[in-house]
Amino acid sequence: VPEELALRKAELSCLAEPAERLDVRLRIVRLTELLEARDARVTMLKQNLDDVPGHAVSLEAAVNLLRDARRDEELCALLEGQARALSQRNEAVRAARLFTEAGDVAARALGDTGRAMSLYESSLALVETSQAIDELVLLSRRQEGPGCAVWLEHELRLASERERPEVVVVLARTQLEPVETDRSLTTL
């Protein structure tokens, strides 16, 4: 809807005929009504979540509305806020899942690697999952720092017997970089 609204406004500035301008303005009014209705729904759902953090139906609806509207910053903030609220209520598993989901939004939609890593780390502080560790390994590799080895060591602890050799090789390669040579020999 926001993209179509912008398109219609641009179209309006190009039209010379009054009848065409009237038609486009009426479309703009309808699109604006849709946006305002969506904003009102998001506001109501957020109020529900203020009253009952983590309310599943409200959270799912708000996430869907924000995702559909491509309001990624707001989506990430909502997920993070709900994760923190659930964490304070000792709902570690749900909080960890929301931290991971917020990390996914920060990494993929916002391109904010630092924020994504912080959110994945918050998830891991509550519940160790291979998904959060995998994302931290991936993001730390992109940053080309020794931090990748730390997350690979976490991954190694969680790896099954079948997965361990592959993780060991990747970890050793990572540690063979000049900064980590001594640690790579210990790993091997």
Coordinates of C-alpha atoms in Angstrom, one line a residue:
V1 CA 0.0 0.0 0.0
P2 CA 2.7 2.6 0.8
E3 CA 4.4 2.0 -2.5
E4 CA 1.1 2.3 -4.4
L5 CA 0.4 5.5 -2.5
A6 CA 3.7 7.0 -3.5
L7 CA 3.1 5.9 -7.1
R8 CA -0.3 7.5 -7.2
K9 CA 1.0 10.8 -5.8
A10 CA 3.7 10.9 -8.5
E11 CA 1.1 10.0 -11.1
L12 CA -1.1 12.9 -9.8
S13 CA 1.7 15.4 -10.4
C14 CA 1.9 14.3 -14.1
L15 CA -1.8 14.5 -15.0
A16 CA -3.2 17.6 -16.7
E17 CA -6.9 16.5 -17.1
P18 CA -9.1 17.4 -14.2
A19 CA -11.2 14.2 -14.5
E20 CA -8.0 12.0 -14.3
R21 CA -6.8 14.0 -11.4
L22 CA -10.1 13.5 -9.5
D23 CA -9.9 9.7 -10.1
V24 CA -6.3 9.5 -8.9
R25 CA -7.1 11.6 -5.8
L26 CA -10.0 9.3 -4.9
R27 CA -7.6 6.3 -5.2
I28 CA -5.2 8.2 -2.9
V29 CA -8.0 8.7 -0.4
R30 CA -8.8 5.0 -0.4
L31 CA -5.2 4.0 0.0
T32 CA -4.8 6.5 2.9
E33 CA -7.8 5.0 4.6
L34 CA -6.2 1.5 4.3
L35 CA -2.9 2.8 5.8
E36 CA -4.7 4.5 8.7
A37 CA -6.7 1.4 9.4
R38 CA -3.6 -0.7 9.5
D39 CA -1.9 1.8 11.8
A40 CA -4.9 1.7 14.1
R41 CA -4.8 -2.1 14.2
V42 CA -1.1 -2.1 15.0
T43 CA -1.7 0.4 17.8
M44 CA -4.5 -1.7 19.3
L45 CA -2.4 -4.9 19.1
K46 CA 0.6 -3.1 20.7
Q47 CA -1.7 -2.0 23.6
N48 CA -2.8 -5.6 24.0
L49 CA 0.9 -6.6 24.2
D50 CA 1.6 -3.9 26.8
D51 CA -1.2 -5.4 28.9
V52 CA -0.2 -9.0 28.3
P53 CA 3.3 -9.3 27.0
G54 CA 3.7 -12.2 24.5
H55 CA -0.1 -12.6 23.9
A56 CA 0.2 -15.0 21.0
V57 CA -2.8 -13.9 18.9
S58 CA -1.9 -10.2 19.3
L59 CA 1.8 -10.7 18.6
E60 CA 1.2 -12.8 15.5
A61 CA -1.3 -10.3 14.1
A62 CA 1.1 -7.3 14.8
V63 CA 4.0 -9.1 13.3
N64 CA 2.1 -9.9 10.1
L65 CA 0.8 -6.4 9.7
L66 CA 4.3 -4.9 10.2
R67 CA 5.9 -7.4 7.9
D68 CA 3.3 -6.9 5.2
A69 CA 3.8 -3.1 5.5
R70 CA 7.6 -3.6 5.3
R71 CA 8.0 -1.7 8.6
D72 CA 11.1 -3.7 9.4
E73 CA 12.5 -1.3 12.1
E74 CA 9.3 -1.3 14.0
L75 CA 8.9 -5.1 13.6
C76 CA 12.4 -5.7 15.0
A77 CA 11.8 -3.3 17.9
L78 CA 8.5 -5.0 18.7
L79 CA 10.0 -8.5 18.6
E80 CA 12.9 -7.4 20.8
G81 CA 10.7 -5.6 23.3
Q82 CA 8.4 -8.7 23.6
A83 CA 11.4 -10.9 24.0
R84 CA 12.8 -8.8 26.8
A85 CA 9.3 -8.7 28.5
L86 CA 9.0 -12.5 28.3
S87 CA 12.5 -12.9 29.5
Q88 CA 11.7 -10.9 32.6
R89 CA 8.7 -13.1 33.1
N90 CA 11.0 -16.2 33.0
E91 CA 9.6 -17.5 29.7
A92 CA 13.0 -18.3 28.4
V93 CA 12.0 -20.5 25.5
R94 CA 9.5 -18.0 24.0
A95 CA 11.8 -15.1 24.6
A96 CA 14.8 -16.8 22.9
R97 CA 12.6 -17.6 19.9
L98 CA 11.6 -13.9 19.7
F99 CA 15.2 -12.7 20.1
T100 CA 16.1 -15.0 17.2
E101 CA 13.3 -13.8 15.1
A102 CA 14.3 -10.2 15.8
G103 CA 17.9 -11.1 14.9
D104 CA 16.7 -12.4 11.6
V105 CA 14.9 -9.2 10.9
A106 CA 17.9 -7.1 11.9
A107 CA 20.3 -9.2 9.8
R108 CA 18.2 -9.7 6.6
A109 CA 15.8 -6.8 6.4
L110 CA 17.7 -4.1 8.1
G111 CA 21.3 -5.2 7.3
D112 CA 22.3 -4.3 10.9
T113 CA 24.9 -7.0 11.7
G114 CA 25.8 -5.6 15.1
R115 CA 22.3 -5.5 16.2
A116 CA 21.5 -8.9 14.8
M117 CA 24.5 -10.4 16.6
S118 CA 23.4 -8.8 19.9
L119 CA 19.9 -10.2 19.5
Y120 CA 21.2 -13.7 18.7
E121 CA 23.5 -13.5 21.7
S122 CA 20.5 -12.6 23.9
S123 CA 18.7 -15.6 22.5
L124 CA 21.7 -17.9 23.4
A125 CA 21.9 -16.4 26.9
L126 CA 18.4 -17.9 27.5
V127 CA 18.5 -21.1 25.4
E128 CA 21.3 -22.5 23.3
T129 CA 20.0 -23.3 19.9
S130 CA 21.9 -24.3 16.8
Q131 CA 20.0 -21.7 14.7
A132 CA 21.2 -18.8 16.8
I133 CA 24.8 -20.2 16.8
D134 CA 24.7 -20.8 13.1
E135 CA 23.6 -17.2 12.5
L136 CA 26.3 -15.9 14.8
V137 CA 29.0 -18.0 13.0
L138 CA 27.7 -16.7 9.6
L139 CA 27.6 -13.0 10.7
S140 CA 31.0 -13.2 12.5
R141 CA 32.6 -14.7 9.4
R142 CA 31.4 -11.8 7.4
Q143 CA 33.1 -9.4 9.8
E144 CA 36.3 -11.4 9.3
G145 CA 37.2 -11.4 13.0
P146 CA 38.4 -14.1 15.4
G147 CA 34.9 -14.0 17.0
C148 CA 33.8 -16.7 14.6
A149 CA 35.8 -19.3 16.4
V150 CA 34.0 -18.6 19.7
W151 CA 30.6 -19.4 18.0
L152 CA 32.0 -22.4 16.2
E153 CA 33.1 -23.8 19.6
H154 CA 29.5 -23.4 20.8
E155 CA 28.3 -25.1 17.7
L156 CA 30.8 -28.0 18.3
R157 CA 29.3 -28.5 21.8
L158 CA 25.8 -28.8 20.3
A159 CA 26.8 -30.9 17.2
S160 CA 25.8 -34.5 16.9
E161 CA 28.5 -37.1 16.5
R162 CA 27.9 -37.1 12.8
E163 CA 28.2 -33.3 12.5
R164 CA 31.2 -32.9 14.7
P165 CA 34.0 -33.7 12.1
E166 CA 32.7 -31.0 9.8
V167 CA 32.5 -28.4 12.6
V168 CA 36.0 -29.4 13.8
V169 CA 37.4 -28.8 10.3
V170 CA 35.7 -25.4 9.9
L171 CA 36.8 -24.4 13.4
A172 CA 40.4 -25.4 12.8
R173 CA 40.5 -23.5 9.5
T174 CA 39.1 -20.5 11.3
Q175 CA 41.7 -20.8 14.0
L176 CA 44.5 -21.3 11.5
E177 CA 44.2 -17.6 10.6
P178 CA 47.2 -15.8 12.0
V179 CA 45.4 -14.7 15.2
E180 CA 44.3 -18.2 16.2
T181 CA 47.1 -20.5 15.3
D182 CA 47.8 -21.8 18.8
R183 CA 44.1 -22.5 19.4
S184 CA 43.8 -24.4 16.1
L185 CA 46.5 -26.9 17.2
T186 CA 44.6 -27.5 20.4
T187 CA 41.3 -28.1 18.5
L188 CA 42.9 -30.6 16.2

